[in-house]
Coordinates of C-alpha atoms in Angstrom, one line a residue:
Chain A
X24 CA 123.1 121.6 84.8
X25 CA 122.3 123.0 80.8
X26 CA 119.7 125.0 80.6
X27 CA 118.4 126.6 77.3
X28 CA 116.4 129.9 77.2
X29 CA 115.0 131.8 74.3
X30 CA 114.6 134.9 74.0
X31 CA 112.7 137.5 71.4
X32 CA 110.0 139.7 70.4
X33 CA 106.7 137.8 70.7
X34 CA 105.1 139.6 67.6
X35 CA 106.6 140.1 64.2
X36 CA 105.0 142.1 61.3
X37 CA 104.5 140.1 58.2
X38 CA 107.1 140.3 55.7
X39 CA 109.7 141.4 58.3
X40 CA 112.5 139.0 60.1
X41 CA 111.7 136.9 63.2
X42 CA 114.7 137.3 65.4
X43 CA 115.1 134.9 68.6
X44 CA 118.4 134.0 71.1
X45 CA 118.5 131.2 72.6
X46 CA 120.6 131.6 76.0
X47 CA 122.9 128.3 77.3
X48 CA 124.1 128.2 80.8
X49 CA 125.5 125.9 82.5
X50 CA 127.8 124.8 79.8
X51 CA 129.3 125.8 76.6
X52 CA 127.9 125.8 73.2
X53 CA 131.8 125.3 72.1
X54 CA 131.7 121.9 73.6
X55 CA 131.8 119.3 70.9
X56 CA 129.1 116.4 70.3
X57 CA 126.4 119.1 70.6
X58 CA 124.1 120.5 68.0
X59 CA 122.3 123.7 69.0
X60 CA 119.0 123.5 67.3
X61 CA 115.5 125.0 66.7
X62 CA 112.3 123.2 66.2
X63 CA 109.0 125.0 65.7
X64 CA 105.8 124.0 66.3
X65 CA 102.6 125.5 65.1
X66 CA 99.7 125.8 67.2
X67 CA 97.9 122.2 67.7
X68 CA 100.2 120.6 65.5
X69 CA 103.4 118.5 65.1
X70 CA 106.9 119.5 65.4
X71 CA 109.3 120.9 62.5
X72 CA 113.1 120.5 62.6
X73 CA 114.6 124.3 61.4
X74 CA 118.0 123.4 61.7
X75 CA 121.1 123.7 63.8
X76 CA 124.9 124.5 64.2
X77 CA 128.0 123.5 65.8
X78 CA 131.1 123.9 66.0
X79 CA 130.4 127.5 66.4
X80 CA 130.0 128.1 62.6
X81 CA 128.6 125.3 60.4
X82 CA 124.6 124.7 60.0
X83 CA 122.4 122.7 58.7
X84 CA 118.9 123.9 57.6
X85 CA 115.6 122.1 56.8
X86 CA 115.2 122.9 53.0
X87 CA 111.9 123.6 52.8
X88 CA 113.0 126.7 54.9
X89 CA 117.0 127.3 53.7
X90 CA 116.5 130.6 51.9
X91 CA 115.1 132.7 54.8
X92 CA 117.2 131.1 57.5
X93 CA 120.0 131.7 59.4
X94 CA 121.2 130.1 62.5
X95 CA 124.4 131.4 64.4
X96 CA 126.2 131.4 67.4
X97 CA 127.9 133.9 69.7
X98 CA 130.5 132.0 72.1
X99 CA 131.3 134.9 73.6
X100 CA 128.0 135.1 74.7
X101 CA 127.2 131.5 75.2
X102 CA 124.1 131.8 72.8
X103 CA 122.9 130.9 69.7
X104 CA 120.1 132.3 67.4
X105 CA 117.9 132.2 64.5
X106 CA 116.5 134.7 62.0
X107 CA 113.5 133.6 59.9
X108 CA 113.2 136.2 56.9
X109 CA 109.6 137.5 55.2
X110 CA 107.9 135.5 57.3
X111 CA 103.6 135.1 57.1
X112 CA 100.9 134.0 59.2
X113 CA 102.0 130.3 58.6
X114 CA 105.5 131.2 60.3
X115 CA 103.7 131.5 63.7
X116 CA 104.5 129.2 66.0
X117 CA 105.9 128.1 69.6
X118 CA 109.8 128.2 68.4
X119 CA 111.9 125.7 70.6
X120 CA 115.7 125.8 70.9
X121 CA 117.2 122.4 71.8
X122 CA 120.2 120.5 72.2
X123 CA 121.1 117.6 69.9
X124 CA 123.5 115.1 71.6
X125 CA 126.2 113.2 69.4
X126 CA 125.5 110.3 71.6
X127 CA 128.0 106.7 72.1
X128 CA 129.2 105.2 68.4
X129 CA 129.0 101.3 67.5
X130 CA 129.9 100.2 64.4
X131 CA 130.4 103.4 62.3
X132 CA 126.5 104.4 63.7
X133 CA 126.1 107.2 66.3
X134 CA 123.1 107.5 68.7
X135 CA 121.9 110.9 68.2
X136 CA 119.0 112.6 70.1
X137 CA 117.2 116.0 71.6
X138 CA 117.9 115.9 75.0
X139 CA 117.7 119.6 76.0
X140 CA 114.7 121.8 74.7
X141 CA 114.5 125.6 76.5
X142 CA 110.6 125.9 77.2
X143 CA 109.5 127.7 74.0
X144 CA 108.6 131.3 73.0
X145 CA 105.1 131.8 70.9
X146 CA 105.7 133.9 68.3
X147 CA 102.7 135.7 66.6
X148 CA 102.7 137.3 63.0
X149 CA 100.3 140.1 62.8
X150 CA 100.6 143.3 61.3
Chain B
X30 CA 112.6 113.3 53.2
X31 CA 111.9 110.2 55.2
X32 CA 107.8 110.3 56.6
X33 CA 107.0 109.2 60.2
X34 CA 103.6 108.1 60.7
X35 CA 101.8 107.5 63.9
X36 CA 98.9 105.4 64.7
X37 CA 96.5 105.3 66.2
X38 CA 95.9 109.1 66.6
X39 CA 94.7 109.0 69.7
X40 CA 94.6 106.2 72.4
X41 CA 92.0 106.4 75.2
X42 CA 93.1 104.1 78.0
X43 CA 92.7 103.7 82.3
X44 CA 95.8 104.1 84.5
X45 CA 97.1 101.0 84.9
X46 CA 96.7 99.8 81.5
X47 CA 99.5 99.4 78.8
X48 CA 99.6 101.8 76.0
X49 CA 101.2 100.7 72.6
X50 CA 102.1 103.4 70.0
X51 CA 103.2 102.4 66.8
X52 CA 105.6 104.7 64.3
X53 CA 106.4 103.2 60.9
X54 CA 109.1 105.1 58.4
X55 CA 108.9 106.0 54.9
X56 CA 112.2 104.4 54.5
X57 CA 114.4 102.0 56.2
X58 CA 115.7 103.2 59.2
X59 CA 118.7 102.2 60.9
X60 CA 117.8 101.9 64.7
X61 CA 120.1 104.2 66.1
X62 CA 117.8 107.1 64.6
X63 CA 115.2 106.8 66.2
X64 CA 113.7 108.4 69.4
X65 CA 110.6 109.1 70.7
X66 CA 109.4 112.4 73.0
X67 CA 106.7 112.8 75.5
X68 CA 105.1 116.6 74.9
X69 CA 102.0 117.3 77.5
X70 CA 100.1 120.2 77.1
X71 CA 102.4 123.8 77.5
X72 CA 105.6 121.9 77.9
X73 CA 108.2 121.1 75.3
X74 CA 109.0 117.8 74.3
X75 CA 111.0 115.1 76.4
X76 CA 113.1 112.8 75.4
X77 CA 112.0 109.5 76.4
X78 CA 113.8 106.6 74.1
X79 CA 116.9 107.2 71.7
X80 CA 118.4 104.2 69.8
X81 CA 115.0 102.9 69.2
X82 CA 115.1 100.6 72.5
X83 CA 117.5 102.7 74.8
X84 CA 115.8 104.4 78.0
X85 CA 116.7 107.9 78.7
X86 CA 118.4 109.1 81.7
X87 CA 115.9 109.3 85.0
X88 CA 113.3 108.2 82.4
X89 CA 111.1 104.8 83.9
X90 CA 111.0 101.5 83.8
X91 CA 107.7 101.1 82.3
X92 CA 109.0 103.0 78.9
X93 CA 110.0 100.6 76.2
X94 CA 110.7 101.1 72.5
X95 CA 111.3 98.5 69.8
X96 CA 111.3 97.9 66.0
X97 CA 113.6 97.9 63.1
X98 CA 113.5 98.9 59.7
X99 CA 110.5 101.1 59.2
X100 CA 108.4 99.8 62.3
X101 CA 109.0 100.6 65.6
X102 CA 106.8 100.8 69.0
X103 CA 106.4 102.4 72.0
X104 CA 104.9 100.5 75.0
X105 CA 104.1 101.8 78.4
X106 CA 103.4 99.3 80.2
X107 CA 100.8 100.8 83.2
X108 CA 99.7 103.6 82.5
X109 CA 100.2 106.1 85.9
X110 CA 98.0 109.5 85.4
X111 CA 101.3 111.4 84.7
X112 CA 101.6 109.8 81.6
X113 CA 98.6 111.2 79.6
X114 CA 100.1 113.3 76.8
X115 CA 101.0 112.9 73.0
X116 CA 104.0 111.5 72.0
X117 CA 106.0 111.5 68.9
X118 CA 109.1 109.5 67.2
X119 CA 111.5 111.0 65.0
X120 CA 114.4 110.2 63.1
X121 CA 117.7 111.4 62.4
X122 CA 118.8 108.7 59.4
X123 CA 117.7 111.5 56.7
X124 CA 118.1 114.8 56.9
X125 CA 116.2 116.9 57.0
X126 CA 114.8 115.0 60.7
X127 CA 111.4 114.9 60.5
X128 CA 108.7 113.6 63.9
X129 CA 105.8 111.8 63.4
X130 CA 102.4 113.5 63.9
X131 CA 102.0 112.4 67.3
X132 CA 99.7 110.2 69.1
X133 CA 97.4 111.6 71.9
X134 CA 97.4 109.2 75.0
X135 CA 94.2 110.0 76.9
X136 CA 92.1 108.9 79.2

């Protein structure tokens, strides 16, 4: 069974880099049809999609956060991980790392869907 | 960016009644982008309906989705008291995927 854990400091300073790990046992972020992702969610409000990668190396990032993100994996390790750069009070959030399943095909369209989310880290930015 | 918005905001309902969520696109979505999650309070989100219509696995009977285009619904159809959370849609036609701003099923 997958399991997805994340891992980080709970407090960042503003201006500096949030740095979490998200830890995958149970199977291997190699496998294909996967997309290891992070969603955020600030507090009392909706979900945000950061972005994700796969096949070990290429991501995909929301653009309204591209220039201070980067997601990458460590197969050795089984883990994956994302750095958020000069981040500010509006950064803070419960940060989610998830799986994204390349689901069955029909007709050139694939089903595609979050079906593994670790159970969130709150991060705070305070000085 | 394709918008997801969710009405009503909050739905106050009894166990045993049926609950109907709505989540209508900003563009024209092709059905197999669309899921909806079921988030209650200190959890993260699970997935409850991918495909639009297409029950997740372990995920019960009494879950339903529907729609096409830009309109689709959720329907519970009893209500049982494990069921009272908020639940969102989202959609993976357009990137970036954006969710819905959830609706809060209470009691």
């Amino acid at each position: 069974q997958v399991q997805l854990q994340e891992s980080g400091p709970g407090l960042v300073k503003p201006s500096q880099t949030l740095s979490l790990t998200c830890i995958v046992s149970g199977g291997s972020i190699s496998s294909g049809g996967y997309y290891w992702s992070w969603i955020r969610q600030h507090p009392g409000k909706g979900l945000e999609f950061i972005g994700f990668i796969y096949n070990s190396g290429t991501t995909y990032y929301n653009p309204s956060l591209w220039s201070r993100v980067t997601i990458s994996a460590d197969t050795s390790k089984n883990q994956f991980s994302l750095k958020l750069r000069s981040v500010t009070v509006a950064d803070a959030a419960v940060y989610y790392c998830a799986r994204e399943t390349l689901g069955s095909c029909s007709g050139g369209s694939c089903y595609r869907y979050f079906d593994l989310w670790g159970r969130g880290t709150l991060v705070t930015v305070s000085s | 960016e394709i918008v997801l918005t969710q009405s009503p905001g909050t739905l106050s309902l009894s166990p045993g009644e049926r609950a109907t969520l709505f989540c209508r696109a900003s563009q024209s979505l092709n059905i197999f982008y669309l899921a909806w999650y079921q988030q209650k309070p200190g959890q993260a989100p699970r997935l409850l309906i991918y495909g639009a219509s297409s029950r997740a696995t372990g995920i019960p009977d009494r879950f339903s989705g529907s729609g096409s285009v830009t309109d689709f619904t959720l329907t519970i159809s009893r209500l049982e008291p494990e069921d009272f959370a908020v639940y969102y849609c989202q959609q993976y036609g357009n990137s970036p995927w954006t969710f819905g701003q959830g609706t809060k099923v209470e009691i």
